[in-house]
mmCIF file with all atom_site columns, C-alpha atoms in Angstrom:
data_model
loop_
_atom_site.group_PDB
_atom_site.id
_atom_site.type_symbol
_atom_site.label_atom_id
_atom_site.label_alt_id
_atom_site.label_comp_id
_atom_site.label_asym_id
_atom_site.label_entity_id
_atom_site.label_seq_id
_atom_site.pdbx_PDB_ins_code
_atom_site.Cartn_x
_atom_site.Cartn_y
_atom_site.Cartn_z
_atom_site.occupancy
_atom_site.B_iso_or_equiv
_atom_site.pdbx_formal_charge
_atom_site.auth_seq_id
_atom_site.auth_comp_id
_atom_site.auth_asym_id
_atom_site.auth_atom_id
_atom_site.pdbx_PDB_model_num
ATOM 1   C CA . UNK A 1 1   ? 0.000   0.000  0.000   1.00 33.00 ? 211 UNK A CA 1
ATOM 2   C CA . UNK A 1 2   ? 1.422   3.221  -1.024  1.00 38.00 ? 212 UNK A CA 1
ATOM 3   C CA . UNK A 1 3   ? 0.874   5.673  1.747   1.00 38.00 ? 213 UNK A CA 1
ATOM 4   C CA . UNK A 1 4   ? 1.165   9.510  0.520   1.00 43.00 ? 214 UNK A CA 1
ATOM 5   C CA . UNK A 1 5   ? 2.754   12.109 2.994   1.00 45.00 ? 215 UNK A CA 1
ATOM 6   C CA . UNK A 1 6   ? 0.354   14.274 4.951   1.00 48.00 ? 216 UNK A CA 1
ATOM 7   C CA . UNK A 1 7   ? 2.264   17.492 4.358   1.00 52.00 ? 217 UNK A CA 1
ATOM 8   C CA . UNK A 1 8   ? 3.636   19.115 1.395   1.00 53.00 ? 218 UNK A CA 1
ATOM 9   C CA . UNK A 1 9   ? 7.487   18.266 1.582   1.00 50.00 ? 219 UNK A CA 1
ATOM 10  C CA . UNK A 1 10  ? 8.114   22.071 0.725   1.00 54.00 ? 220 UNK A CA 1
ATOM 11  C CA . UNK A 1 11  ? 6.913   22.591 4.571   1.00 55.00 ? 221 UNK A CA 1
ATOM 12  C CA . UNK A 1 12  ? 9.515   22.876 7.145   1.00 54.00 ? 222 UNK A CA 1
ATOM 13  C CA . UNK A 1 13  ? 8.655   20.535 10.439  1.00 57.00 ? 223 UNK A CA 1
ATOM 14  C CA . UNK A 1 14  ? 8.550   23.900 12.274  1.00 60.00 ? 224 UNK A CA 1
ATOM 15  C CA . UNK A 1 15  ? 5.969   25.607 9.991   1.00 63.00 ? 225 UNK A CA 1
ATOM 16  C CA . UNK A 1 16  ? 3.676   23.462 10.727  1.00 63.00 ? 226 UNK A CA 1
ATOM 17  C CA . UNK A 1 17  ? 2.623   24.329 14.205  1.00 70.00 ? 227 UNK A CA 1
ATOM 18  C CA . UNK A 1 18  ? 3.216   27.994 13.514  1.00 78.00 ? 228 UNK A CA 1
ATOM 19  C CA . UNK A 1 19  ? -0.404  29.831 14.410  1.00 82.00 ? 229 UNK A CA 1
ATOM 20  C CA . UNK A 1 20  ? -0.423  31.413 11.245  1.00 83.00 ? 230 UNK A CA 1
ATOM 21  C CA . UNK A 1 21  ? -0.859  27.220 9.635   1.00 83.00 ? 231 UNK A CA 1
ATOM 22  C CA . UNK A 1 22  ? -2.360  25.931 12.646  1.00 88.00 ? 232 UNK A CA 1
ATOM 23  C CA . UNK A 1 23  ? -5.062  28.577 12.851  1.00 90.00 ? 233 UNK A CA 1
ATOM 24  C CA . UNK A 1 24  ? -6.662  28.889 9.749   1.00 89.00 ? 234 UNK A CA 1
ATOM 25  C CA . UNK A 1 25  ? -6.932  24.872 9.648   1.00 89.00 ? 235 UNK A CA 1
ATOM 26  C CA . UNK A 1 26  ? -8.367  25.209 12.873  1.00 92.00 ? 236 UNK A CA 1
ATOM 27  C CA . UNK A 1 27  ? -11.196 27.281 11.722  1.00 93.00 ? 237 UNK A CA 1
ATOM 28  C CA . UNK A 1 28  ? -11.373 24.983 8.822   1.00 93.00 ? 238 UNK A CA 1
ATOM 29  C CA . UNK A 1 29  ? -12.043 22.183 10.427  1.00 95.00 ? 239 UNK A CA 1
ATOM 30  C CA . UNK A 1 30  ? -14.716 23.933 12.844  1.00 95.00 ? 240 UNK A CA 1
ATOM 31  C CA . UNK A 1 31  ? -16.861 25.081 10.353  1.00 95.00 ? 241 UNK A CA 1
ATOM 32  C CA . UNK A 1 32  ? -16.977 21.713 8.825   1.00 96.00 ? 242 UNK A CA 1
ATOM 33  C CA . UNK A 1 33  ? -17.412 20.197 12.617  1.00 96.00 ? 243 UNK A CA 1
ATOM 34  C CA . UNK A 1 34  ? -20.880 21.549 12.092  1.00 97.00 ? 244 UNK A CA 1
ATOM 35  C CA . UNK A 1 35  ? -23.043 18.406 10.759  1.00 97.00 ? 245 UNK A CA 1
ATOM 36  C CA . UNK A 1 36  ? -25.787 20.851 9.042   1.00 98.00 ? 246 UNK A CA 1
ATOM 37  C CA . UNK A 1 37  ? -22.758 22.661 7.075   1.00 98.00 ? 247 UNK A CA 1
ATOM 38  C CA . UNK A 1 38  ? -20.786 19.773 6.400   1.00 97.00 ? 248 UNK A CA 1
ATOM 39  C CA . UNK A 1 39  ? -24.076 18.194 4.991   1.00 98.00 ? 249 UNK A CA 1
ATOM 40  C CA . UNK A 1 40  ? -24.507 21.492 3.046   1.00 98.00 ? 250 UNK A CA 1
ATOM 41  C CA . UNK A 1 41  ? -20.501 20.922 1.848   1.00 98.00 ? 251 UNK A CA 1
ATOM 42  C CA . UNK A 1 42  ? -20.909 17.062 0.884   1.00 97.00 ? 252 UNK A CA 1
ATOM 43  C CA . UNK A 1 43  ? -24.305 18.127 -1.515  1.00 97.00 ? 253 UNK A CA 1
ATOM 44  C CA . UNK A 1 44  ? -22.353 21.209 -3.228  1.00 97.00 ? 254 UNK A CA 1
ATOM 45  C CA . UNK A 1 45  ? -19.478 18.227 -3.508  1.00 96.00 ? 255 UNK A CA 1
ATOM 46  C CA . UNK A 1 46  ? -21.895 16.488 -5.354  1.00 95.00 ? 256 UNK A CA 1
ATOM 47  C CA . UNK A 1 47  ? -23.120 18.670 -7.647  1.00 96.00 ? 257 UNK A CA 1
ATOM 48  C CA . UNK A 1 48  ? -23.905 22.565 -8.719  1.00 97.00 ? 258 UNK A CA 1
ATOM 49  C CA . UNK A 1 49  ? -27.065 23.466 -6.081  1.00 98.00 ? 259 UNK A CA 1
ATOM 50  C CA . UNK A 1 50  ? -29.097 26.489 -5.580  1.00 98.00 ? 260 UNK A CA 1
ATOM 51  C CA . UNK A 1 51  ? -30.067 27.736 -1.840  1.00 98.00 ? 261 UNK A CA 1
ATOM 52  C CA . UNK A 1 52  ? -33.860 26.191 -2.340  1.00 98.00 ? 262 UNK A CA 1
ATOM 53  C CA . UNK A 1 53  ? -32.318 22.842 -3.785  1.00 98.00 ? 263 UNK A CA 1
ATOM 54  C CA . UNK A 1 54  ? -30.871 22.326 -0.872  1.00 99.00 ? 264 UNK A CA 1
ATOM 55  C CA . UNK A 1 55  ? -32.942 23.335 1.444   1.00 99.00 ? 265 UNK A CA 1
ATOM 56  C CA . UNK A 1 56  ? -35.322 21.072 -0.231  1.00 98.00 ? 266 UNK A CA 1
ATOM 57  C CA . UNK A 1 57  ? -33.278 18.486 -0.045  1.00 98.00 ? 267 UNK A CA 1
ATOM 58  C CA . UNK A 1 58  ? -31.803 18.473 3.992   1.00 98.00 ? 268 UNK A CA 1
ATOM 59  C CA . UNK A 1 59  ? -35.022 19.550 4.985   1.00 98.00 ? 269 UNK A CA 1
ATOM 60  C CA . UNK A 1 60  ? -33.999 22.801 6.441   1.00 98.00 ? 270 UNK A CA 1
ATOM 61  C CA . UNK A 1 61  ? -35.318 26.583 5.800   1.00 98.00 ? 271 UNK A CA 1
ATOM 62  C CA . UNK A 1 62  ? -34.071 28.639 2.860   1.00 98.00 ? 272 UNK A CA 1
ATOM 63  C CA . UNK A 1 63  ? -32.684 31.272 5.220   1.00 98.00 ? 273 UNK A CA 1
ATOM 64  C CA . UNK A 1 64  ? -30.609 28.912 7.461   1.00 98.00 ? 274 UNK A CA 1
ATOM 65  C CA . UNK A 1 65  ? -29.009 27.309 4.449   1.00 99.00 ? 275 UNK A CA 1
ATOM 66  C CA . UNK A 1 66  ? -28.284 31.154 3.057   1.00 98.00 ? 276 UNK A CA 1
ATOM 67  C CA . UNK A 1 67  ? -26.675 31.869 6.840   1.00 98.00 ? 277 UNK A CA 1
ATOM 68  C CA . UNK A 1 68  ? -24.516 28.248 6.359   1.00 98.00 ? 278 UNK A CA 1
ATOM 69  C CA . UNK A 1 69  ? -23.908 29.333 2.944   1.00 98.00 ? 279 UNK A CA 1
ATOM 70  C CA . UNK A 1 70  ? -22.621 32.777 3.866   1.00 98.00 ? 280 UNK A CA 1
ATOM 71  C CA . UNK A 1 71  ? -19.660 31.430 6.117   1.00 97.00 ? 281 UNK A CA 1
ATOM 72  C CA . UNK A 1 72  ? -18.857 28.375 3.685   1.00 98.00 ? 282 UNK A CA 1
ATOM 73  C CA . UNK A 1 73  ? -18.438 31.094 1.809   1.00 98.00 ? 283 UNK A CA 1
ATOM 74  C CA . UNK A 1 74  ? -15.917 33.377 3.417   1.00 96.00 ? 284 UNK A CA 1
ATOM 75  C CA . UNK A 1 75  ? -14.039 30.394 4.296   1.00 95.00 ? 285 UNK A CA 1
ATOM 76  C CA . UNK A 1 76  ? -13.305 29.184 0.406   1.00 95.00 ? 286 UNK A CA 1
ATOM 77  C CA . UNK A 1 77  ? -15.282 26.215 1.216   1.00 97.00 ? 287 UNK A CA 1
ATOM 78  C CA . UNK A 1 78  ? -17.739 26.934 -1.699  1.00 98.00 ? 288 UNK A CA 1
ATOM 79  C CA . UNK A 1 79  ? -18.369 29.223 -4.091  1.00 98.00 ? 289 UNK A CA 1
ATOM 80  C CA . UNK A 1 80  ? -21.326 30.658 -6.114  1.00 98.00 ? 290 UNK A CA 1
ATOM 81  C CA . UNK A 1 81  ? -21.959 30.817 -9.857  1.00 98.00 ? 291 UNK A CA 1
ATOM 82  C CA . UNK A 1 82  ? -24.378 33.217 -11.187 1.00 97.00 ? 292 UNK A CA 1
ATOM 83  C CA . UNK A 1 83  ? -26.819 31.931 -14.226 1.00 96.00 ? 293 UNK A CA 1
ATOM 84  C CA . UNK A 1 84  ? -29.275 34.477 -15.067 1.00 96.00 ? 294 UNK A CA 1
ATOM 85  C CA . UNK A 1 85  ? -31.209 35.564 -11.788 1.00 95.00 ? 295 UNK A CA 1
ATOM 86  C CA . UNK A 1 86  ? -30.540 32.244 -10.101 1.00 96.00 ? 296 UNK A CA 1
ATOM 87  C CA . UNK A 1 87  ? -27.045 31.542 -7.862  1.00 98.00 ? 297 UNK A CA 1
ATOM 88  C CA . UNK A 1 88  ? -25.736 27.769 -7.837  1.00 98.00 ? 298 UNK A CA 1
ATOM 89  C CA . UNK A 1 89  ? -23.046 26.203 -5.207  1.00 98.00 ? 299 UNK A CA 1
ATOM 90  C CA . UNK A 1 90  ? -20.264 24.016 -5.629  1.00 97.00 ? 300 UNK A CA 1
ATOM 91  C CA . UNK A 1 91  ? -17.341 23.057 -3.679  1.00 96.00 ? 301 UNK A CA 1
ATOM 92  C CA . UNK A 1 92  ? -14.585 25.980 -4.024  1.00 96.00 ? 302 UNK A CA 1
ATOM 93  C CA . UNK A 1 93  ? -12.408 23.845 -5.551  1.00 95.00 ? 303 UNK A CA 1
ATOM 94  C CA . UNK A 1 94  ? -10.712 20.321 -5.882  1.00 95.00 ? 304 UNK A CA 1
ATOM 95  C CA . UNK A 1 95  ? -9.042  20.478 -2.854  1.00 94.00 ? 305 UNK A CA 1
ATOM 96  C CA . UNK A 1 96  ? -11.990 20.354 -0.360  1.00 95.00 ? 306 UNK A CA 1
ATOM 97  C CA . UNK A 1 97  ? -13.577 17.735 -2.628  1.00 95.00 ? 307 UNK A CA 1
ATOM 98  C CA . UNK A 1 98  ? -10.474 15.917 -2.572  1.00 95.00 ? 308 UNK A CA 1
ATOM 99  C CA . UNK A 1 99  ? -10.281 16.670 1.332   1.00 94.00 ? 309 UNK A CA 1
ATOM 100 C CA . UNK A 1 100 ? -13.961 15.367 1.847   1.00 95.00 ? 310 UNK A CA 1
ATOM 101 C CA . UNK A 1 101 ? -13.746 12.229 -0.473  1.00 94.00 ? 311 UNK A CA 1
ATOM 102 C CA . UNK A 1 102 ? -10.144 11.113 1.464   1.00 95.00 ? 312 UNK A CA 1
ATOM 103 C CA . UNK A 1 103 ? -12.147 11.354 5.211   1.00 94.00 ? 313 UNK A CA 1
ATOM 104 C CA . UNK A 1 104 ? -14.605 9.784  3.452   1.00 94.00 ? 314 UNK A CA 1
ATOM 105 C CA . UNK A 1 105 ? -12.856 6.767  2.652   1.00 94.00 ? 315 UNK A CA 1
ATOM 106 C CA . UNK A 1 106 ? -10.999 7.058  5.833   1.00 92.00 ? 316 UNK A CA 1
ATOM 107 C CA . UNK A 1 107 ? -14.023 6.543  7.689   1.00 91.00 ? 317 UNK A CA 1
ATOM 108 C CA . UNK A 1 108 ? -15.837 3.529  5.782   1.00 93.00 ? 318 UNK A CA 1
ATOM 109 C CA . UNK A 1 109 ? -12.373 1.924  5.846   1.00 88.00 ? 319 UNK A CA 1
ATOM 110 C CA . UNK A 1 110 ? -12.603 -0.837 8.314   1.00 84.00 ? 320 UNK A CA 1
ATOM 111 C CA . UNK A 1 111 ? -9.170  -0.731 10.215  1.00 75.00 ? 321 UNK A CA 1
ATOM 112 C CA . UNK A 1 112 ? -8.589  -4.173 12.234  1.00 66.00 ? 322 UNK A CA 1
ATOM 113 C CA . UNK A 1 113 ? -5.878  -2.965 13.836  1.00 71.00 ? 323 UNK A CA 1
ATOM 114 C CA . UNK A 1 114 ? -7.426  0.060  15.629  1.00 67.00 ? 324 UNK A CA 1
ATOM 115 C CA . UNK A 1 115 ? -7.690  -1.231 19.394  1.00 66.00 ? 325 UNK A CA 1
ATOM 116 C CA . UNK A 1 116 ? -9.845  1.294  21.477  1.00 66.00 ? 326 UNK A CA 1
ATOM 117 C CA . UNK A 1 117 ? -7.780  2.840  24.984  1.00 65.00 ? 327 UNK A CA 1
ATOM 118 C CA . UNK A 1 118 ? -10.025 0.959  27.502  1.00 58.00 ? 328 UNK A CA 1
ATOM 119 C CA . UNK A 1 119 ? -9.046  -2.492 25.714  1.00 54.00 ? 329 UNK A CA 1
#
């Protein structure tokens, strides 16, 4: 199994846990902690949606999914794409579909040597 390094080798060891890495990745990560926006995330992933699309399809109110939207937003998480009067979202590009699709995998990955602490 070919296993692919975590970090860029241009990185210095020492860069990494500077705040001005470890921040921003921080924030990242807790704006996809959120399961609404990370469901909001996985369906612009999947394809080009507008605000009422996926509303429609999570089940949640136009407005919350605009609020969501707004801070997916200002993160680079997503972007929107104008077409006539109507806005779509997709992922803001391939590296937080890449991202997503790796923890993904991760996840369904059965791992037989993973012992819990208390055993």
């Amino acid at each position: 199994m070919l296993i692919r390094p975590i970090l860029s080798s241009s990185l210095l060891p020492n860069e990494v846990s500077t705040d001005e890495r470890v921040v921003p990745l921080a924030d990242l990560f807790r704006l996809l902690g959120d399961p609404t926006r990370l469901r909001i995330v996985l369906t612009c992933v999947e394809r080009r949606s507008s605000v009422g699309a996926i509303a429609e399809s999570l089940g949640l109110s136009a407005s919350l999914v605009s609020h969501h939207l707004r801070l997916l937003r200002a993160a680079r998480i997503v972007r929107a794409e104008r077409e006539g009067k109507q806005v779509f979202y997709l992922a803001a590009d391939k590296h937080i579909s890449s991202m997503l699709a790796e923890l993904l995998e991760h996840i369904a990955e059965p791992h037989a040597d993973f012992r819990p602490d208390n055993e």
